[in-house]
XYZ file of C-alpha atoms in Angstrom:
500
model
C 4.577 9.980 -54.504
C 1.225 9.331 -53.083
C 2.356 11.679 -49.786
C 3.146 14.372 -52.356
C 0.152 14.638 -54.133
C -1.557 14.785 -50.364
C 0.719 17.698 -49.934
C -0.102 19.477 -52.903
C -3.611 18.874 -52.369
C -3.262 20.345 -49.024
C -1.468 23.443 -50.501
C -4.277 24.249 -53.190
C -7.386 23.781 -50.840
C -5.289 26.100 -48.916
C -5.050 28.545 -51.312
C -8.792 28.038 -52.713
C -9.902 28.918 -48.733
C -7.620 31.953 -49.235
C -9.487 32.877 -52.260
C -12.474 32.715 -51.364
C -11.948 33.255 -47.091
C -13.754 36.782 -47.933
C -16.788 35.686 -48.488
C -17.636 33.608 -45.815
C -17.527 33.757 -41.917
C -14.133 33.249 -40.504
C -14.827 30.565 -38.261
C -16.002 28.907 -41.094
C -12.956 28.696 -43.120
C -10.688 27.948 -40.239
C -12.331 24.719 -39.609
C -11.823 23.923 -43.386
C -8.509 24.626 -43.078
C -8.272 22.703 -40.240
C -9.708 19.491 -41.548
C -7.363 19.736 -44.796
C -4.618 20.012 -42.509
C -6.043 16.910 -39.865
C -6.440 14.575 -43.332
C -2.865 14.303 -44.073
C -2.192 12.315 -41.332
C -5.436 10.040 -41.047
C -5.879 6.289 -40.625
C -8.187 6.957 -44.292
C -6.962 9.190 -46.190
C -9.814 11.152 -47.800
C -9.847 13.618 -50.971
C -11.212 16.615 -51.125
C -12.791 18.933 -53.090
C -15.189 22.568 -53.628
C -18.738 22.137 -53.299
C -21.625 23.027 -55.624
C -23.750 22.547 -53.029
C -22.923 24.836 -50.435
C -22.534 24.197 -46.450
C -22.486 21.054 -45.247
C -22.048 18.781 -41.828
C -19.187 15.943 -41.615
C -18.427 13.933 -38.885
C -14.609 13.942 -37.465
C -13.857 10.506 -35.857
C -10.757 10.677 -33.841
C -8.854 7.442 -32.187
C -6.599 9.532 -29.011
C -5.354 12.415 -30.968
C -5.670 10.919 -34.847
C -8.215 11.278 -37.527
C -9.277 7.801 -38.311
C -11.438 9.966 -41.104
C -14.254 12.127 -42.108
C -17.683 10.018 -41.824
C -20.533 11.198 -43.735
C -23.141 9.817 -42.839
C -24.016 9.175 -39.335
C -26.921 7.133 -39.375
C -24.494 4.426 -40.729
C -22.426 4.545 -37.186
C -25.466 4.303 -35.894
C -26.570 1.161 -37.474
C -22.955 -0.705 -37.028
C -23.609 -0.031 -33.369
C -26.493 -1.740 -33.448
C -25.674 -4.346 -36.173
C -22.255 -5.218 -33.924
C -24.323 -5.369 -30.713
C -26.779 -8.113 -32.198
C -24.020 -10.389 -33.747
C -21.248 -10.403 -31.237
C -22.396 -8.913 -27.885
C -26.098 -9.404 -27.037
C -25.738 -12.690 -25.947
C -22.858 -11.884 -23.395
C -24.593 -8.750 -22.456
C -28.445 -8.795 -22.962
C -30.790 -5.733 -22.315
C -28.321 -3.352 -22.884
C -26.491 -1.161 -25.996
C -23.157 -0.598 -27.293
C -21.251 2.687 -27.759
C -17.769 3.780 -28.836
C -14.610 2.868 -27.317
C -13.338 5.307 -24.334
C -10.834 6.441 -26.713
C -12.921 7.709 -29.545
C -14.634 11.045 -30.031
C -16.699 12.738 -33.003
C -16.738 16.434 -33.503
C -19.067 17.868 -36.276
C -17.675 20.252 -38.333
C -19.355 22.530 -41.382
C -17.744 22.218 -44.558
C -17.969 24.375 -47.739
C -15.714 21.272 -49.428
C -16.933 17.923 -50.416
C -14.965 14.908 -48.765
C -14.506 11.986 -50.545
C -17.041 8.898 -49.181
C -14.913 6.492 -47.395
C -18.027 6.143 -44.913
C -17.595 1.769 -45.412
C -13.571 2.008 -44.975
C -14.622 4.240 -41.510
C -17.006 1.675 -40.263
C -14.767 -1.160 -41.664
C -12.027 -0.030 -39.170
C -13.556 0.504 -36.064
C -15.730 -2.674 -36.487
C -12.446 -4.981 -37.316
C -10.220 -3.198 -34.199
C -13.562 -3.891 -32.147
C -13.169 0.515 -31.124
C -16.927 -0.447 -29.065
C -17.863 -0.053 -25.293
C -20.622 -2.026 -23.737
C -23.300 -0.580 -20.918
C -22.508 -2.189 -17.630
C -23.175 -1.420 -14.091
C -20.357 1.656 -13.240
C -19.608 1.897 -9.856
C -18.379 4.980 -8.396
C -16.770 5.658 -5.466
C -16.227 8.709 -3.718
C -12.491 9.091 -3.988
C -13.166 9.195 -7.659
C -12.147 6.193 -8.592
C -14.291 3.707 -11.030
C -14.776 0.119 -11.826
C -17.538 -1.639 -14.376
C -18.943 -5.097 -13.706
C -21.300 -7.670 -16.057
C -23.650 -8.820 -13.024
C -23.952 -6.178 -9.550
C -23.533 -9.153 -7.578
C -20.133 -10.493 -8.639
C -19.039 -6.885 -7.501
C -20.838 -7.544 -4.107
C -19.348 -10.869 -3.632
C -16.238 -9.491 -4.308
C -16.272 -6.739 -2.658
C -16.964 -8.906 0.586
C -14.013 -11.156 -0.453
C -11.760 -8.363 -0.055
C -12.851 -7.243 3.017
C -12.363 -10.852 4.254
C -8.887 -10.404 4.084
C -8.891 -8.302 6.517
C -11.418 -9.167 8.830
C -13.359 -13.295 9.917
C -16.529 -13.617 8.419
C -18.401 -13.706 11.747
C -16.711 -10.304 12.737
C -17.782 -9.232 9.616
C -21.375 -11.019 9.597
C -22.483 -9.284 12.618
C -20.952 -5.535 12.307
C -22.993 -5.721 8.727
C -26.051 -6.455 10.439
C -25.690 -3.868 12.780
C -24.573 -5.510 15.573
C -21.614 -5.277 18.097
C -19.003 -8.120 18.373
C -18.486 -10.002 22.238
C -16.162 -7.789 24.227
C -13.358 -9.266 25.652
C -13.120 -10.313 29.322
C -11.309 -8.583 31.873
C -8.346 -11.855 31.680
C -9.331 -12.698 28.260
C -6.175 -12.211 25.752
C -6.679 -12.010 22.159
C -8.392 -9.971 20.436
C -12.225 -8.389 18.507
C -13.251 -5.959 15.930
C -14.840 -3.056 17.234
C -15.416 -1.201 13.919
C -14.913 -2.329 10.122
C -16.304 -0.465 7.006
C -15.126 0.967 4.058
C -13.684 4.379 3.828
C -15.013 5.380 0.557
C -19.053 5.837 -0.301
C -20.509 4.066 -3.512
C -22.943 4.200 -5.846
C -24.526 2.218 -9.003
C -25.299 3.694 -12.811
C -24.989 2.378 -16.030
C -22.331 4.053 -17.943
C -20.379 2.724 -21.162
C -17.075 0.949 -20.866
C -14.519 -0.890 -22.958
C -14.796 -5.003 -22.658
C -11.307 -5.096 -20.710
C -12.285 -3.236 -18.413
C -15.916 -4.721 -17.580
C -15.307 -7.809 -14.958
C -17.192 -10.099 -16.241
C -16.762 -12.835 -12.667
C -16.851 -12.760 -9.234
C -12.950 -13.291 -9.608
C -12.297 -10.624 -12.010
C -14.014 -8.410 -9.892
C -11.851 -9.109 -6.667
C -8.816 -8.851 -8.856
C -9.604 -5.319 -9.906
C -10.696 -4.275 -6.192
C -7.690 -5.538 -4.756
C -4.842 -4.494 -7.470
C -6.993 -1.837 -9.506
C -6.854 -2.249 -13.215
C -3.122 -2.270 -13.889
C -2.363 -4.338 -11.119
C -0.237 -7.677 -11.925
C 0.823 -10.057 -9.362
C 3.790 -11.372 -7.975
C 5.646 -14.058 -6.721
C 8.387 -15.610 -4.580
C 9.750 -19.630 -4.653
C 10.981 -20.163 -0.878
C 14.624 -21.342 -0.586
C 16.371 -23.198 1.859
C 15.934 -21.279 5.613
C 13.176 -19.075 4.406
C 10.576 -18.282 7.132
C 7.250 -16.709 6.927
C 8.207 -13.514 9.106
C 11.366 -13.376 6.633
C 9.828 -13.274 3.463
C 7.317 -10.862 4.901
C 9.928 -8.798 5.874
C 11.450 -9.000 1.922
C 9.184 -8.314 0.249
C 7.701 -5.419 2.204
C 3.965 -7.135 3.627
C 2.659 -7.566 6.706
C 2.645 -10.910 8.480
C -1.147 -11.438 8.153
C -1.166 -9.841 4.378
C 0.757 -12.742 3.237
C -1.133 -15.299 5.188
C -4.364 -13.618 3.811
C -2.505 -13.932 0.437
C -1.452 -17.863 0.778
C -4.451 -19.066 3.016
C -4.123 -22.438 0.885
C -0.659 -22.609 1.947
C 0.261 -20.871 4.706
C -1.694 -21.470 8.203
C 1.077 -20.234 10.398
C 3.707 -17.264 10.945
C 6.015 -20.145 12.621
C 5.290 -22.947 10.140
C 8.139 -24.438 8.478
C 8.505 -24.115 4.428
C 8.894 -26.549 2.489
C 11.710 -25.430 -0.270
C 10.245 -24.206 -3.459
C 6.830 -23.297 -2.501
C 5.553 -20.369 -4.577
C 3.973 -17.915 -2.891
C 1.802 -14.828 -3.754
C 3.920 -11.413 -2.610
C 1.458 -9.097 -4.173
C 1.005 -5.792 -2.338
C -2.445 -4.612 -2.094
C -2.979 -1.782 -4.349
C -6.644 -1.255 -4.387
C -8.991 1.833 -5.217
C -10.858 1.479 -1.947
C -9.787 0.915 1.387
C -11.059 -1.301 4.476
C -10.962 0.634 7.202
C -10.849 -2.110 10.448
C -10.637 -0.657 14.533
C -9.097 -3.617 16.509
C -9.244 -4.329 20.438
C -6.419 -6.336 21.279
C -5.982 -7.557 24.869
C -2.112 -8.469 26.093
C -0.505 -9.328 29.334
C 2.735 -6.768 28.845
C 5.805 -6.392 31.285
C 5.670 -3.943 33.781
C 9.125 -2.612 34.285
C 9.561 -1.049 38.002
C 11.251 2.596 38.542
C 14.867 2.885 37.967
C 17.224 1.715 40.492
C 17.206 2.982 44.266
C 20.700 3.498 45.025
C 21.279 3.891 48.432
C 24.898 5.379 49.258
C 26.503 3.756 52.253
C 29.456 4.869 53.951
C 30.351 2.215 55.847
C 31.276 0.014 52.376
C 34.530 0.412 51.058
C 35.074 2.203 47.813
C 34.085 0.582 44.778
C 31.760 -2.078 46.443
C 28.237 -2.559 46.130
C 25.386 -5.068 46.245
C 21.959 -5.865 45.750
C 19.668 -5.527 48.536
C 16.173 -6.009 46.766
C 16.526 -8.094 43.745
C 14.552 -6.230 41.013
C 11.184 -8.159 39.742
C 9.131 -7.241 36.932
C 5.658 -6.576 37.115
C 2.444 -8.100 34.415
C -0.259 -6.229 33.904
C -3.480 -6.522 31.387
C -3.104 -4.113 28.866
C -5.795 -3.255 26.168
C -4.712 -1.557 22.815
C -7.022 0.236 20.136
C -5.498 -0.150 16.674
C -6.733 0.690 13.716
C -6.270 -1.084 9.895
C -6.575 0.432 6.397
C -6.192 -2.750 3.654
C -4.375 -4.983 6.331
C -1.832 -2.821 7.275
C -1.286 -0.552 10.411
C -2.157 3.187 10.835
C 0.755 3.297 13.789
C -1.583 5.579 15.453
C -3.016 2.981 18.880
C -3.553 3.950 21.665
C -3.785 2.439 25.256
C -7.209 2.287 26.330
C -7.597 0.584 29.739
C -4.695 -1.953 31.539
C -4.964 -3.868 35.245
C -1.822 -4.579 37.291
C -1.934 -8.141 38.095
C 1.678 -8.196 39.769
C 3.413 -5.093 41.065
C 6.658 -4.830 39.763
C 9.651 -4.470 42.748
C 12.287 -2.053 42.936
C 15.762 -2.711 42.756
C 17.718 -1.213 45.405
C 21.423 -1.311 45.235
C 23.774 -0.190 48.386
C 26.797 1.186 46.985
C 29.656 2.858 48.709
C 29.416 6.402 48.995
C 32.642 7.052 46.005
C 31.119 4.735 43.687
C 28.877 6.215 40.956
C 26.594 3.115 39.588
C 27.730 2.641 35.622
C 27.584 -0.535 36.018
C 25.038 -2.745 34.106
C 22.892 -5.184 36.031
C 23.185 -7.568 33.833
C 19.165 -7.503 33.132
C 18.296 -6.080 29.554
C 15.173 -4.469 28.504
C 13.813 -4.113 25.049
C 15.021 -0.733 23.653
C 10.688 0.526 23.143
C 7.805 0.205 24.579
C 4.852 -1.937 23.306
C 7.331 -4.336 21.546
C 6.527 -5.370 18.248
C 9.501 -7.954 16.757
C 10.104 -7.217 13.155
C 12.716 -9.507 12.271
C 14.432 -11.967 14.464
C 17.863 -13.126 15.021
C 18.206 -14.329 11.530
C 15.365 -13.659 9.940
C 17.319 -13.634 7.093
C 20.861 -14.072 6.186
C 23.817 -12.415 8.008
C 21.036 -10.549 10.524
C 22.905 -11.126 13.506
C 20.178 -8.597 16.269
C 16.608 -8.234 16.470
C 14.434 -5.407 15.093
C 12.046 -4.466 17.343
C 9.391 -1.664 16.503
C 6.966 0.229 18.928
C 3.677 -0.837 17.795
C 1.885 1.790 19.023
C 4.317 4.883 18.101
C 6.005 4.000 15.390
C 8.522 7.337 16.165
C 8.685 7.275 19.717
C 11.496 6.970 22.237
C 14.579 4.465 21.990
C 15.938 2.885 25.427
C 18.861 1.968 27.330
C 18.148 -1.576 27.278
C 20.888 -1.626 30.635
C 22.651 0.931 32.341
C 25.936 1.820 31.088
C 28.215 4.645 29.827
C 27.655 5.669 25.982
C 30.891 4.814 24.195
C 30.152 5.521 20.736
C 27.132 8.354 18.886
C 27.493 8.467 15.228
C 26.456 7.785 11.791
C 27.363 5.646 8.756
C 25.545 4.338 5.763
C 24.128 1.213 7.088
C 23.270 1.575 10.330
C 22.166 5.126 10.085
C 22.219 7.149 13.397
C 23.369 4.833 15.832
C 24.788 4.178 19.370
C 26.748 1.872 21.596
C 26.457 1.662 25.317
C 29.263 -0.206 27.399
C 27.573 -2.072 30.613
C 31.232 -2.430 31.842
C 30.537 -5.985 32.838
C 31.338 -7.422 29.535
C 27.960 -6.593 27.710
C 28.033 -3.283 25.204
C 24.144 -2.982 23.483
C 23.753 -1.283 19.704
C 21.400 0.578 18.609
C 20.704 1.589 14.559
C 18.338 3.367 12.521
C 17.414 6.459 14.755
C 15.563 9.312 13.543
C 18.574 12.054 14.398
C 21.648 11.702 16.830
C 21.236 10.213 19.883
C 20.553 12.270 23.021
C 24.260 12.202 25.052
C 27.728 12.408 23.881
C 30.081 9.431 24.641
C 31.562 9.614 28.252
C 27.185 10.074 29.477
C 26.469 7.330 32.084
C 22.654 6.435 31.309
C 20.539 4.583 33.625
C 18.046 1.735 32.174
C 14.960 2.457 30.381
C 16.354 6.084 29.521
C 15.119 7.659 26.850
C 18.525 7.915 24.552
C 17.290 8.954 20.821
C 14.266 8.598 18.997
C 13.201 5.898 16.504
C 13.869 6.313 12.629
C 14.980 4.535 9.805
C 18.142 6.624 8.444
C 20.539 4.195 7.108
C 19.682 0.997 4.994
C 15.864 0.751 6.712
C 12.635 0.157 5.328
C 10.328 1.092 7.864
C 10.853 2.744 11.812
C 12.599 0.692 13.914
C 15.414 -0.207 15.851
C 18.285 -2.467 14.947
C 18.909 -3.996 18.630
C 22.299 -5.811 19.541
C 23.831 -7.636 22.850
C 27.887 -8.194 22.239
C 29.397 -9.888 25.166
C 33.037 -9.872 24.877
C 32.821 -8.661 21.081
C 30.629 -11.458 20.407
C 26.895 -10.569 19.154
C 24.082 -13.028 20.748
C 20.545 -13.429 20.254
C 18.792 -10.779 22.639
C 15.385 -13.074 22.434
C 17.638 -15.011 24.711
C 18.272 -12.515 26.934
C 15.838 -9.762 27.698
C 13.975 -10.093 30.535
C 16.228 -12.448 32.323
């Protein structure tokens, strides 16, 4: 009943407006029309009626897209604000004012009708549903992203915090004041921060913000920087032969993330879990990023030049031996990387690197019939720079070793051993992949590249030859390459045997 007498209302100020639209501006009775249309649906419902009186100004108060009413008298908003701010907010926020909530607005609109005072029931509302924001400190940054916080230097402290995570304090101590960290000796392996700061600029106002979204600690702050205001964390209990690089690898962080992440309870990549620890999985999803440029200093393989073969025709057909037993080669190699929030860029770079033992040739005397397809028994890692992703059962049923190229994340897979390609093909799981048979026993796999590998099957390749490029078609999460030694059908760990 009550929605039909609205109605009807509606109908007849319509036709009123109508009447009388002549003698007024236009604009005028659109907005009229307008507001009798808006009131139907409003948190208040409000009457209304023609005026003796003649033009007057009313205030529209909207929550999102609905009227909560027509207010009025504005002077009365005014004084809740400040009535509100004394009872329930000055002490948590002193020297400072309350406003309306972010999702309120007002427009003023001139009436010739008379609206029926519900200026209490108005005020009544948005006190009880607390519609208020409170001044804070806004910071800005210059990706356009916003935070509020109660005191600047929670937001400081936190700020640093984050950082921390990415970064140790002394690295972090000394770039801040301007100074360089201690480079690394020429036989000194590890490695220093060259360069941290954060990508985005910032600056401090005071702007008006709802009390959820003012952090009001040092903690709250950090929790906003690091997960943004939506941002809820996760976790994972560890089970029976869960490992650190394993539940990275699950869950999609980066080995030092989730030490970062657990520093109360994790100390180690290789430590041993105890079963039902719960640990914090929570990928970073801040509004700012830490921008960090790494020097890392490695002693790295170096692999000699392929194979001499020397033909001899004095051996029968079909022999062969080795006359200089191949020896790999270490050398000193120093890496630039750089970090945004902890987690790799994949765009390093080799800066410097000092032989410290020359690698020797093989050279193999075969006879002069013989074409050399068959393996030497020594295996290589399938990329350069190796970077292990997940190990020989890192977790269940992962029977190979992922390794990725640290330093190009796209770049070249390799015969790990020299061999005749048997198999170049595709299927859901392994995505592009190929098999190379050593004929000695040994075949290698190779899954996840980018596109089909390089040779058809029948193609004798020689070791460290570049036969497809990197990817991660198939069931893959990232670039890399799903590495396998069968011997006799039988998969084994390669950790055991590259290098050998």
């Amino acid at each position: 009943m009550k929605q039909s007498y609205m109605l009807l209302g509606s109908i007849l100020a319509a036709l009123i407006l109508t009447w009388i639209a002549p003698y007024f501006r236009p604009n005028q009775v659109h907005s009229d029309i307008a507001a009798a249309t808006l009131l139907d649906d409003a948190i208040i419902p409000q009457a209304m009626s023609a005026s003796n009186e003649g033009q007057r100004t009313y205030h529209i108060i909207y929550e999102k897209e609905r009227v909560i009413g027509i207010l009025s008298d504005k002077n009365k908003l005014d004084a809740l604000l400040v009535d509100a701010y004394e009872q329930s907010y000055q002490q948590d926020y002193p020297n400072t004012k309350l406003g309306l909530g972010e999702d309120i607005h007002i427009v003023d609109e001139v009436s010739l009708f008379t609206y029926e005072d519900k200026d209490e029931e108005i005020l009544n509302y948005i006190h009880e549903n607390q519609l208020f924001s409170v001044e804070a400190h806004k910071i800005e940054f210059s990706n356009g992203e916003v935070m509020y916080v109660k005191n600047l230097d929670d937001f400081v402290a936190a700020r640093d915090a984050f950082a921390l995570n990415f970064i140790d304090e002394e690295s972090y101590r000394l770039l801040n004041s301007g100074k360089e960290t201690p480079e690394l000796g020429e036989y000194q392996y590890g490695s220093r921060v060259k360069d941290a700061a954060f990508k985005e600029d910032m600056s401090v106002s005071r702007g008006l913000a709802p009390i959820s979204k003012i952090a009001k600690s040092e903690e709250e702050a950090l929790k906003i920087i690091s997960y943004g205001y939506e941002g809820e964390s996760e976790y994972y209990t560890t089970q029976e032969y869960d490992t650190v690089q394993g539940i990275a690898w699950l869950n999609h962080l980066s080995i030092p993330h989730l030490l970062a992440l657990n520093s109360d309870v994790l100390v180690s990549e290789n430590q041993l879990l105890k079963v039902g620890t719960e640990l914090n999985v929570t990928s970073i999803n801040s509004p700012i990023h830490f921008e960090v440029t790494k020097e890392n200093q490695v002693e790295e393989v170096v692999y000699p030049n392929e194979t001499l073969i020397v033909y001899d025709d004095t051996l029968r057909e079909g022999s062969e031996f080795i006359e200089t037993k191949q020896e790999l080669g270490r050398e000193n190699a120093r890496y630039q990387e750089t970090f945004v929030n902890g987690q790799s860029t994949g765009s390093g770079k080799k800066i410097s690197s000092v032989i410290t033992k020359q690698p020797v040739r093989e050279v193999k005397r075969v006879g002069t019939k013989v074409y050399p397809h068959i393996g030497s028994g020594h295996f290589r890692w399938p990329v350069e720079v190796v970077s292990i992703t997940c190990s020989w059962y890192c977790y269940s049923g992962h029977q190979a070793t992922d390794v990725q190229n640290r330093y190009n994340f796209w770049g070249h897979v390799l015969a790990s051993d020299r061999g005749t390609v048997v198999t170049n093909s595709f299927d859901y799981m392994g995505g592009y992949y190929m098999i190379i048979d050593h004929n000695n026993g040994y075949q290698t796999y190779y899954g996840h590249m980018s596109s089909p590998g390089f040779y058809p099957p029948g193609t004798v390749v020689q070791q460290g030859e570049p036969i497809g490029n990197i990817g991660m078609t198939g069931y893959a999460t990232g670039p890399h390459v799903h590495f396998e030694i069968r011997y006799n059908g039988v998969r084994l760990d390669p950790e055991t045997l590259v290098g050998l």
